């Protein structure tokens, strides 16, 4: 399946809706992250399209990251993101922003757990030479609930407004990927609540972190925002993995068999 083409068609509808609602002319495309060549030009890292569609279709487990919006005043294609530090030179592949470091650790932990529910320890997930190359190659989709460029903050009331105005489009995009694990990041339950209201109505609460849809065997991880400062990176990782592991012990048949 050509996910990129389907995404682009959806974004054209999003642009039209955005103009009609007075939310601006620009949107930031997102979705299945590109897995082609890295490049560095004019101070910016980027990535080109590659075999991300094949990787996604063949993945034993699929992770969809749902975040709030683009923390930038100018729109750019999130599918090109690398997490690398810009303006650092083409030889510097450092990932320094807490947002990306946490996302990469979390995805590493969610995708490397074994069938018995044993997760990787933080000291392993915290190594840049472990989480960065893993994330670079893993099939990952990342979707912003608000597609328009933003700033450093998005209030929950504003987020709810965008979730309401674009609910049908966001639901279609979420359904497109048929992900096994939906990692909902921030928004004080608003993102998780949207998934439950529009996509997985039978979500059952397993813990503060974990929700499960038994009818389609999909897991929702209700997480902090990746830039959250109220806990340490280690504390957030360990809490997520503990609840994830406890769920897998209780539901050993969760893993899909693609």
Short mmCIF file of C-alpha atoms in Angstrom, two decimals:
data_model
loop_
_atom_site.label_atom_id
_atom_site.label_comp_id
_atom_site.label_asym_id
_atom_site.label_seq_id
_atom_site.Cartn_x
_atom_site.Cartn_y
_atom_site.Cartn_z
CA UNK A 1 0.00 0.00 0.00
CA UNK A 2 1.26 3.49 -0.86
CA UNK A 3 0.61 5.17 2.47
CA UNK A 4 2.34 8.39 1.42
CA UNK A 5 -0.01 8.93 -1.51
CA UNK A 6 -3.03 8.30 0.72
CA UNK A 7 -1.65 10.71 3.33
CA UNK A 8 -1.10 13.42 0.72
CA UNK A 9 -4.68 13.15 -0.52
CA UNK A 10 -5.94 13.48 3.02
CA UNK A 11 -3.77 16.55 3.61
CA UNK A 12 -5.32 18.31 0.63
CA UNK A 13 -8.69 17.95 2.36
CA UNK A 14 -7.09 19.18 5.58
CA UNK A 15 -5.81 22.31 3.85
CA UNK A 16 -9.24 23.08 2.42
CA UNK A 17 -10.88 22.58 5.83
CA UNK A 18 -8.21 24.75 7.48
CA UNK A 19 -8.90 27.64 5.12
CA UNK A 20 -12.66 27.30 5.60
CA UNK A 21 -12.27 27.30 9.39
CA UNK A 22 -9.92 30.27 9.40
CA UNK A 23 -7.08 28.17 10.84
CA UNK A 24 -4.52 29.21 8.25
CA UNK A 25 -3.22 28.28 4.83
CA UNK A 26 -0.46 25.92 5.93
CA UNK A 27 -0.44 22.46 7.43
CA UNK A 28 2.51 20.28 8.40
CA UNK A 29 2.28 16.84 6.74
CA UNK A 30 2.99 13.87 8.97
CA UNK A 31 2.46 10.14 9.10
CA UNK A 32 4.70 7.24 8.18
CA UNK A 33 8.25 8.44 8.83
CA UNK A 34 10.58 8.28 5.84
CA UNK A 35 13.26 5.63 5.93
CA UNK A 36 15.40 6.71 2.98
CA UNK A 37 18.73 8.54 2.86
CA UNK A 38 19.73 11.21 5.40
CA UNK A 39 20.93 14.56 4.10
CA UNK A 40 22.27 17.77 5.63
CA UNK A 41 21.96 21.12 3.85
CA UNK A 42 21.71 24.76 4.90
CA UNK A 43 22.05 23.78 8.55
CA UNK A 44 19.18 21.28 8.59
CA UNK A 45 18.98 17.52 8.78
CA UNK A 46 16.29 15.80 6.72
CA UNK A 47 15.40 12.39 5.40
CA UNK A 48 14.12 11.23 2.06
CA UNK A 49 11.41 8.71 1.23
CA UNK A 50 12.54 5.10 1.16
CA UNK A 51 11.05 1.71 1.90
CA UNK A 52 8.94 2.85 4.84
CA UNK A 53 5.72 1.43 3.34
CA UNK A 54 7.24 -2.04 2.96
CA UNK A 55 8.68 -1.91 6.47
CA UNK A 56 5.33 -0.91 7.91
CA UNK A 57 3.45 -3.67 6.12
CA UNK A 58 5.97 -6.31 7.23
CA UNK A 59 6.37 -5.09 10.83
CA UNK A 60 5.37 -7.65 13.49
CA UNK A 61 4.26 -4.71 15.66
CA UNK A 62 3.28 -1.23 14.51
CA UNK A 63 3.60 1.87 16.66
CA UNK A 64 1.64 5.04 15.93
CA UNK A 65 2.73 8.09 17.93
CA UNK A 66 0.00 10.68 18.45
CA UNK A 67 1.34 14.10 19.45
CA UNK A 68 -0.34 17.47 19.85
CA UNK A 69 1.11 19.80 17.21
CA UNK A 70 4.26 21.07 15.52
CA UNK A 71 6.37 23.19 17.85
CA UNK A 72 7.36 25.58 15.08
CA UNK A 73 5.92 28.68 13.46
CA UNK A 74 6.71 27.38 9.95
CA UNK A 75 5.25 24.20 8.51
CA UNK A 76 7.56 21.38 7.44
CA UNK A 77 7.03 17.73 6.62
CA UNK A 78 7.33 15.68 9.80
CA UNK A 79 7.84 12.55 7.73
CA UNK A 80 11.33 13.92 7.01
CA UNK A 81 12.26 14.31 10.67
CA UNK A 82 15.51 12.83 11.99
CA UNK A 83 15.67 14.09 15.59
CA UNK A 84 19.23 15.20 14.93
CA UNK A 85 20.56 18.54 16.13
CA UNK A 86 20.42 21.12 13.35
CA UNK A 87 23.17 23.69 12.68
CA UNK A 88 25.75 21.28 14.03
CA UNK A 89 27.42 20.08 10.83
CA UNK A 90 26.89 17.04 8.63
CA UNK A 91 29.19 14.86 10.76
CA UNK A 92 27.17 15.45 13.95
CA UNK A 93 24.24 13.05 14.27
CA UNK A 94 23.58 13.93 17.92
CA UNK A 95 20.01 13.73 19.23
CA UNK A 96 19.87 16.27 22.03
CA UNK A 97 16.25 17.47 22.34
CA UNK A 98 14.41 15.75 25.23
CA UNK A 99 11.35 15.42 22.99
CA UNK A 100 13.13 13.18 20.51
CA UNK A 101 15.26 11.35 23.03
CA UNK A 102 12.19 10.32 24.99
CA UNK A 103 10.26 9.29 21.88
CA UNK A 104 13.18 7.19 20.71
CA UNK A 105 13.61 5.51 24.09
CA UNK A 106 9.90 4.79 24.37
CA UNK A 107 9.65 3.30 20.89
CA UNK A 108 12.73 1.19 21.58
CA UNK A 109 11.16 -0.14 24.77
CA UNK A 110 7.76 -0.82 23.21
CA UNK A 111 9.17 -2.68 20.22
CA UNK A 112 11.94 -4.71 21.87
CA UNK A 113 9.88 -6.32 24.64
CA UNK A 114 9.74 -10.10 24.33
CA UNK A 115 6.62 -12.26 24.29
CA UNK A 116 6.94 -12.92 27.99
CA UNK A 117 6.63 -9.22 28.82
CA UNK A 118 10.30 -8.64 29.62
CA UNK A 119 11.27 -5.06 28.76
CA UNK A 120 14.68 -3.54 28.21
CA UNK A 121 16.23 -1.67 31.16
CA UNK A 122 16.60 2.10 31.03
CA UNK A 123 20.41 2.02 31.03
CA UNK A 124 20.21 0.12 27.73
CA UNK A 125 17.44 2.26 26.21
CA UNK A 126 19.29 5.41 27.27
CA UNK A 127 22.36 4.76 25.11
CA UNK A 128 22.39 7.00 22.01
CA UNK A 129 24.18 4.31 20.04
CA UNK A 130 21.22 2.04 20.83
CA UNK A 131 18.05 4.16 20.65
CA UNK A 132 19.04 6.36 17.69
CA UNK A 133 19.93 3.64 15.13
CA UNK A 134 16.96 1.56 16.29
CA UNK A 135 14.54 4.46 15.76
CA UNK A 136 16.19 5.32 12.43
CA UNK A 137 15.30 1.88 11.08
CA UNK A 138 12.07 1.05 12.90
CA UNK A 139 8.73 1.41 11.11
CA UNK A 140 7.12 4.33 12.95
CA UNK A 141 4.18 6.61 12.18
CA UNK A 142 3.82 9.98 13.91
CA UNK A 143 0.65 12.02 13.63
CA UNK A 144 -0.06 15.47 15.04
CA UNK A 145 -3.65 16.03 16.10
CA UNK A 146 -3.31 19.68 15.10
CA UNK A 147 -1.71 19.98 11.68
CA UNK A 148 -1.22 23.75 11.60
CA UNK A 149 2.15 25.16 12.76
CA UNK A 150 2.16 26.20 16.38
CA UNK A 151 4.43 27.48 19.08
CA UNK A 152 5.86 26.44 22.40
CA UNK A 153 2.44 25.82 23.98
CA UNK A 154 -0.98 24.54 22.98
CA UNK A 155 -3.69 24.78 25.61
CA UNK A 156 -5.99 21.85 26.15
CA UNK A 157 -9.00 23.96 25.20
CA UNK A 158 -7.36 24.92 21.89
CA UNK A 159 -6.38 21.30 21.26
CA UNK A 160 -9.96 20.20 21.89
CA UNK A 161 -11.15 22.73 19.34
CA UNK A 162 -8.90 21.26 16.65
CA UNK A 163 -9.87 17.71 17.63
CA UNK A 164 -13.51 18.69 17.13
CA UNK A 165 -13.12 20.59 13.84
CA UNK A 166 -10.98 17.92 12.18
CA UNK A 167 -12.33 14.82 13.90
CA UNK A 168 -13.34 12.95 10.74
CA UNK A 169 -10.01 13.60 9.02
CA UNK A 170 -7.95 12.62 12.05
CA UNK A 171 -10.00 9.47 12.51
CA UNK A 172 -9.38 8.49 8.89
CA UNK A 173 -5.67 9.02 9.26
CA UNK A 174 -5.48 6.96 12.45
CA UNK A 175 -7.44 4.13 10.83
CA UNK A 176 -5.17 4.19 7.78
CA UNK A 177 -2.20 2.74 9.66
CA UNK A 178 -3.95 -0.08 11.54
CA UNK A 179 -1.32 0.25 14.29
CA UNK A 180 -1.07 -2.27 17.12
CA UNK A 181 0.19 0.24 19.70
CA UNK A 182 -1.02 3.84 19.83
CA UNK A 183 1.27 6.01 21.93
CA UNK A 184 -0.79 9.05 22.99
CA UNK A 185 1.56 11.81 24.13
CA UNK A 186 0.25 14.60 26.33
CA UNK A 187 -2.98 16.55 26.14
CA UNK A 188 -4.23 15.53 29.61
CA UNK A 189 -6.15 12.49 28.28
CA UNK A 190 -7.66 14.41 25.35
CA UNK A 191 -5.79 12.38 22.74
CA UNK A 192 -6.59 9.08 24.41
CA UNK A 193 -10.22 10.15 24.81
CA UNK A 194 -10.38 11.01 21.09
CA UNK A 195 -9.08 7.55 20.17
CA UNK A 196 -11.67 5.97 22.43
CA UNK A 197 -14.54 8.09 21.12
CA UNK A 198 -13.75 7.80 17.41
CA UNK A 199 -11.71 4.66 16.88
CA UNK A 200 -11.62 2.15 19.75
CA UNK A 201 -14.92 2.50 21.65
CA UNK A 202 -14.36 -0.61 23.77
CA UNK A 203 -11.09 0.60 25.31
CA UNK A 204 -10.71 -0.81 28.79
CA UNK A 205 -8.50 0.79 31.42
CA UNK A 206 -5.76 -1.59 32.52
CA UNK A 207 -3.79 1.01 34.50
CA UNK A 208 -2.99 4.73 34.50
CA UNK A 209 -0.79 4.12 31.45
CA UNK A 210 -2.39 1.23 29.58
CA UNK A 211 -5.75 0.90 27.82
CA UNK A 212 -6.78 -2.09 25.72
CA UNK A 213 -9.35 -2.81 23.02
CA UNK A 214 -10.17 -6.54 23.29
CA UNK A 215 -12.29 -6.61 20.13
CA UNK A 216 -9.39 -5.67 17.82
CA UNK A 217 -6.47 -6.37 20.22
CA UNK A 218 -5.02 -2.88 20.10
CA UNK A 219 -3.12 -1.19 22.90
CA UNK A 220 -3.18 2.49 23.85
CA UNK A 221 -0.35 3.88 25.96
CA UNK A 222 -1.54 7.08 27.63
CA UNK A 223 1.75 8.88 28.19
CA UNK A 224 3.14 12.23 29.25
CA UNK A 225 4.23 14.68 26.58
CA UNK A 226 7.81 13.77 25.53
CA UNK A 227 9.02 17.18 26.78
CA UNK A 228 7.35 16.82 30.19
CA UNK A 229 9.54 18.14 33.03
CA UNK A 230 7.60 16.79 36.01
CA UNK A 231 9.54 13.53 36.13
CA UNK A 232 12.96 12.27 35.08
CA UNK A 233 13.48 10.58 31.75
CA UNK A 234 14.31 7.40 33.62
CA UNK A 235 11.21 7.66 35.77
CA UNK A 236 8.89 8.08 32.78
CA UNK A 237 10.52 5.23 30.86
CA UNK A 238 10.43 2.84 33.80
CA UNK A 239 6.82 3.64 34.63
CA UNK A 240 5.71 3.09 31.04
CA UNK A 241 7.64 -0.17 30.71
CA UNK A 242 6.43 -1.46 34.07
CA UNK A 243 2.77 -1.01 33.14
CA UNK A 244 3.40 -2.35 29.64
CA UNK A 245 5.10 -5.44 31.05
CA UNK A 246 2.34 -6.06 33.58
CA UNK A 247 -0.23 -5.89 30.78
CA UNK A 248 1.71 -8.37 28.64
CA UNK A 249 1.99 -10.81 31.53
CA UNK A 250 -1.78 -10.62 31.96
CA UNK A 251 -2.54 -10.79 28.19
CA UNK A 252 0.17 -12.95 26.59
CA UNK A 253 -1.93 -13.30 23.45
CA UNK A 254 -1.82 -9.57 22.67
CA UNK A 255 0.98 -9.77 20.11
CA UNK A 256 -0.43 -9.95 16.58
CA UNK A 257 0.74 -12.59 14.15
CA UNK A 258 1.34 -10.87 10.85
#
